[in-house]
Short mmCIF file of C-alpha atoms in Angstrom, two decimals:
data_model
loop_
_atom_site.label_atom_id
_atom_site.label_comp_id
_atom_site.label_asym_id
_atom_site.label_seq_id
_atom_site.Cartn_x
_atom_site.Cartn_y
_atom_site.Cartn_z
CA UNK A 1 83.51 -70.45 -34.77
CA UNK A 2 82.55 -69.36 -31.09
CA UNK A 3 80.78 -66.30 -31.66
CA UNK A 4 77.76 -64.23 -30.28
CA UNK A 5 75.49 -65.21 -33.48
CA UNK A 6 76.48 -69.18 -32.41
CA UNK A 7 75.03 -68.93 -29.18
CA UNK A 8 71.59 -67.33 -30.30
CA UNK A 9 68.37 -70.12 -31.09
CA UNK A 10 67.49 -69.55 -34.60
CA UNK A 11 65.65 -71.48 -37.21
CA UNK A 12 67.38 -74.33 -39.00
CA UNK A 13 67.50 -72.74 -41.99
CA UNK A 14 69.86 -70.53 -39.68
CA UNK A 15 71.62 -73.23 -37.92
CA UNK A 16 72.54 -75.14 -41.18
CA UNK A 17 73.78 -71.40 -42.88
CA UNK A 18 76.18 -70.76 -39.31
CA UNK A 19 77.61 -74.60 -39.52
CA UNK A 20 78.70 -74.26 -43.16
CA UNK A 21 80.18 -70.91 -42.93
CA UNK A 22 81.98 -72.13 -39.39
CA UNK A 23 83.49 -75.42 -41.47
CA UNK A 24 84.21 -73.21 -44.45
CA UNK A 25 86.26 -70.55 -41.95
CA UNK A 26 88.07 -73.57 -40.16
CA UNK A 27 88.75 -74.97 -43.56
CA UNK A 28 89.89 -71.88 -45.20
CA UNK A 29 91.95 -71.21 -42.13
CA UNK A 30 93.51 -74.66 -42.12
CA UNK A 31 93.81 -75.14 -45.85
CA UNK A 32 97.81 -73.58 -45.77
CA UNK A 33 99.53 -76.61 -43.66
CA UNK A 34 102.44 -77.20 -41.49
CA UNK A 35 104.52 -78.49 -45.02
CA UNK A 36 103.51 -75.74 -46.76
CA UNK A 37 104.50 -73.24 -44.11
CA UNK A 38 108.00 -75.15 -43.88
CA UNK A 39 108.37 -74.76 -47.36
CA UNK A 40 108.16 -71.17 -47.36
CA UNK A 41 110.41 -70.82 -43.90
CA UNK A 42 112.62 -74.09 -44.58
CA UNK A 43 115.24 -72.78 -43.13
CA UNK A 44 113.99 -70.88 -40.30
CA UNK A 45 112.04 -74.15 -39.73
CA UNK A 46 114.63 -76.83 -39.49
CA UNK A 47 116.60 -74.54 -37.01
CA UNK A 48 113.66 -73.77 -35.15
CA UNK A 49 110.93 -76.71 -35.19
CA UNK A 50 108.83 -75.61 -32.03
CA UNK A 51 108.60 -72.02 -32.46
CA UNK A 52 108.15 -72.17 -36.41
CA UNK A 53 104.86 -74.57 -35.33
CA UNK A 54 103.98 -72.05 -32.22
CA UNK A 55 104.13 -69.64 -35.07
CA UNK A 56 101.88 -71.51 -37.36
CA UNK A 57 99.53 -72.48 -34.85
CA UNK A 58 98.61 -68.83 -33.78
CA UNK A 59 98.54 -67.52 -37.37
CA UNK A 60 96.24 -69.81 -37.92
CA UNK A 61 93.94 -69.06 -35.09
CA UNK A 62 94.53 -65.47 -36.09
CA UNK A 63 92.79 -66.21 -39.42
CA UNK A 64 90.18 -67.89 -38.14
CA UNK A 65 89.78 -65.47 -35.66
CA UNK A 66 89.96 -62.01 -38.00
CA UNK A 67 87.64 -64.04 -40.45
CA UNK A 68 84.68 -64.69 -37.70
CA UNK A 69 84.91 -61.05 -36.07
CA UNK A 70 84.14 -59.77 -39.88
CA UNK A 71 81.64 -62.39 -40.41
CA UNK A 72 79.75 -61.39 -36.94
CA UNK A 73 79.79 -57.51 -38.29
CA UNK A 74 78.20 -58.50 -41.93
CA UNK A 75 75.65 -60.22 -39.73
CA UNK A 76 74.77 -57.62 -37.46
CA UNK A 77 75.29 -54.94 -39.88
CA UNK A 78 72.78 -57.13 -42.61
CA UNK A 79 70.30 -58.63 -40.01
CA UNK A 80 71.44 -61.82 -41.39
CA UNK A 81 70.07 -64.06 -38.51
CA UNK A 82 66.85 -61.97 -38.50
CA UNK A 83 66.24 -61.96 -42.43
CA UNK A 84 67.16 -65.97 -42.34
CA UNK A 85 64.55 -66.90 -39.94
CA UNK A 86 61.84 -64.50 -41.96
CA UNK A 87 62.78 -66.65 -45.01
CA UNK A 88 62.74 -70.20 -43.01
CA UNK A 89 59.47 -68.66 -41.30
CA UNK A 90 57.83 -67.55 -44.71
CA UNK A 91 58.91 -70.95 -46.68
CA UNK A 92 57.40 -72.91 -43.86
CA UNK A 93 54.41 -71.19 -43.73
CA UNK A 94 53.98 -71.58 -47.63
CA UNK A 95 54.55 -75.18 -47.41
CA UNK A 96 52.24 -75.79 -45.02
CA UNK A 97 49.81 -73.99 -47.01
CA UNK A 98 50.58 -76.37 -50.13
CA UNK A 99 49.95 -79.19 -48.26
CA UNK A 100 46.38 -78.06 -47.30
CA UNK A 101 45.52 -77.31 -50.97
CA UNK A 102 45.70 -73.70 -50.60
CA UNK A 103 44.90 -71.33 -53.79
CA UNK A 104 45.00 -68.15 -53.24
CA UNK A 105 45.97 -65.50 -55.86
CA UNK A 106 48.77 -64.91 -54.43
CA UNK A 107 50.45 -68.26 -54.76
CA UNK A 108 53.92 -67.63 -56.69
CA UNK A 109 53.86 -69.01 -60.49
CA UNK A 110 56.69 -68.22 -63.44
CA UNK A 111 53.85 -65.97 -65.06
CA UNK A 112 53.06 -63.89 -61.85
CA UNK A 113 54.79 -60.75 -61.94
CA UNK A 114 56.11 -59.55 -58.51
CA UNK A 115 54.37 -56.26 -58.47
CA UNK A 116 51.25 -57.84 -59.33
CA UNK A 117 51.75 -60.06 -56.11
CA UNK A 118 52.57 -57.34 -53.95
CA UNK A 119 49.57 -55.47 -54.82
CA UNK A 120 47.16 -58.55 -54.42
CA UNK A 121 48.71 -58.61 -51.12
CA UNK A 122 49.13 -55.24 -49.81
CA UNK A 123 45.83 -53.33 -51.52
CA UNK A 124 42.93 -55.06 -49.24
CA UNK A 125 45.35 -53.74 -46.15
CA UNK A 126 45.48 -50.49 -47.73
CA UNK A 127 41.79 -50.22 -48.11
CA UNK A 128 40.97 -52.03 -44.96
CA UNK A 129 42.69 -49.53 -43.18
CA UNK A 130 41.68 -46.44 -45.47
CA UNK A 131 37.88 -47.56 -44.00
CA UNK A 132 39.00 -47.27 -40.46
CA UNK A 133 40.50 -44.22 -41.27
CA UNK A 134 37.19 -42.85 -42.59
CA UNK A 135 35.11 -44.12 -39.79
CA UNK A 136 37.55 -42.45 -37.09
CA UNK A 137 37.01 -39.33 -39.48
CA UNK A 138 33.17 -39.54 -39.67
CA UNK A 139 33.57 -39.99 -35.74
CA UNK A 140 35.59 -37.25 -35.76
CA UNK A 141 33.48 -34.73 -37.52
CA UNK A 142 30.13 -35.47 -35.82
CA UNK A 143 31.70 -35.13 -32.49
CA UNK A 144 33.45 -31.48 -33.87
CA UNK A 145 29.69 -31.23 -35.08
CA UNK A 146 28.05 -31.65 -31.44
CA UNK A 147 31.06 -29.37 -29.49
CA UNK A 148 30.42 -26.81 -32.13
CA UNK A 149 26.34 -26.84 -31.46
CA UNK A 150 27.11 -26.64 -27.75
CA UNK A 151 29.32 -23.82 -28.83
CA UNK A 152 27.02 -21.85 -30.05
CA UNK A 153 24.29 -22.49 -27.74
CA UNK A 154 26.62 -22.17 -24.53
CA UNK A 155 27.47 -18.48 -26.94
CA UNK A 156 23.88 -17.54 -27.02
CA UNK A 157 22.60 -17.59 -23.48
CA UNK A 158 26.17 -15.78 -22.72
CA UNK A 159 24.78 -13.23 -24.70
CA UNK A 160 21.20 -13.32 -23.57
CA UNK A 161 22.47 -12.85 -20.19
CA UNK A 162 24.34 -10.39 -21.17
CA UNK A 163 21.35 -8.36 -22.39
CA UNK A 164 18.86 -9.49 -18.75
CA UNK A 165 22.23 -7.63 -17.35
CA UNK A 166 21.97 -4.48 -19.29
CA UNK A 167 18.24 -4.34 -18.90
CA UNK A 168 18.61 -4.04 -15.31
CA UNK A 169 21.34 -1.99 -15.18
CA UNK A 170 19.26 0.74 -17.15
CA UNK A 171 16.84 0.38 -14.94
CA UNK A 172 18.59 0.88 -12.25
CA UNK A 173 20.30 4.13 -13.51
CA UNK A 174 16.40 5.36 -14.29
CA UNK A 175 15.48 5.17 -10.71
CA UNK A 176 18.68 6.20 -9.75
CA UNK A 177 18.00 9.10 -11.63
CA UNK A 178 14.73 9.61 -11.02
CA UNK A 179 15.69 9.45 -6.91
CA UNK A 180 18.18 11.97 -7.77
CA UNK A 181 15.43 14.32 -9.07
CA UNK A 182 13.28 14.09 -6.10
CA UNK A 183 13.60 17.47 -3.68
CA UNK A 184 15.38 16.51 -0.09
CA UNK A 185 12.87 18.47 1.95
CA UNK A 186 9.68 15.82 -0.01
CA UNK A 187 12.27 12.56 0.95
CA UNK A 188 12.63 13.89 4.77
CA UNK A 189 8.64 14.74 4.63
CA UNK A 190 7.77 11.39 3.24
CA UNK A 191 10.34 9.62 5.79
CA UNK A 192 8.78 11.37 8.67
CA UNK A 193 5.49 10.81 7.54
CA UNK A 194 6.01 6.65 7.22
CA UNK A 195 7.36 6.94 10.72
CA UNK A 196 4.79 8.42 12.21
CA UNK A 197 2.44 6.78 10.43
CA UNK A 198 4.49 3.10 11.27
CA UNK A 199 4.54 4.49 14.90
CA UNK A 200 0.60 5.18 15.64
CA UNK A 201 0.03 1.80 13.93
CA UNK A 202 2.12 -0.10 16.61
#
């Protein structure tokens, strides 16, 4: 039974499984022999010894053959290989745990129902990883906690400076306003008179 799922390592558990299904093909295969072909074909047979066993020969192969290919698809299609070495892996690993005295509550007994050994099994994950979850949430907030502080503080002197901005702005129309007001003949007066006045000091 030269196939692809011959040529890959597995675990003996595997190994042993492939070797009895390849005898059991080649058996299977084999089982109908030469007589009994001959029986069936006498005729056709005694005329034509060579090519009835050519004949045989190939249908067998054929058989062989057609049974492997659709052996090699329930295996891929199944993880076969895969789900054989979990098992070999998992039955290992328990035995190996027997031998060290191991008694856990999740050791298999008649009385132990399967749900009941999932759940001693699976629930300290579940709540070892609903913790992490709420530290990363707790994390989570406090840091959403800090951005929004620096929010609002980063909001506030916006708006402070918004108002220093205003403040001088209204000033700054007053005077405008107030310059405005001012006669031009008192602005050219007062311009002369700081000229002069700059001038006699030099």
């Amino acid at each position: 039974m030269a196939s692809n799922a011959s040529t890959q390592a597995g675990s003996k558990r595997w190994t042993y499984f492939h070797s009895a299904l390849q005898l059991a093909i080649q058996r299977s295969a084999h089982k109908w022999t030469y007589e009994d072909f001959a029986e069936c074909f006498s005729l056709w047979c005694d005329e034509q010894p060579e090519n009835a066993a050519t004949i045989f020969n190939l249908v067998s192969s054929r058989l062989e053959s057609s049974i492997t290919e659709n052996c090699e698809e329930l295996f891929k299609k199944y993880n076969v290989k895969e789900n054989l070495d979990n098992l070999h892996a998992v039955v290992t690993a328990a035995r190996a745990r027997k031998q060290t005295g191991y008694d856990g509550k999740d050791v298999w007994r008649e009385d132990l129902q399967p749900r009941a050994a999932v759940r001693a099994r699976t629930v300290p994950m579940l709540e070892k990883e609903r913790a992490h979850l709420r530290a990363q949430l707790t994390q989570l907030t406090e840091e959403n906690l800090q951005l929004q502080s620096q929010m609002e503080h980063n909001v506030r002197e916006k708006e402070e400076a918004d108002a220093e901005a205003l403040k001088l702005l209204d000033t700054l129309d007053r005077a405008l306003a107030h310059w405005s007001q001012i006669p031009l003949e008192e602005i050219q007066s007062w311009a002369l008179q700081t000229a002069e006045s700059a001038g006699s000091k030099a």
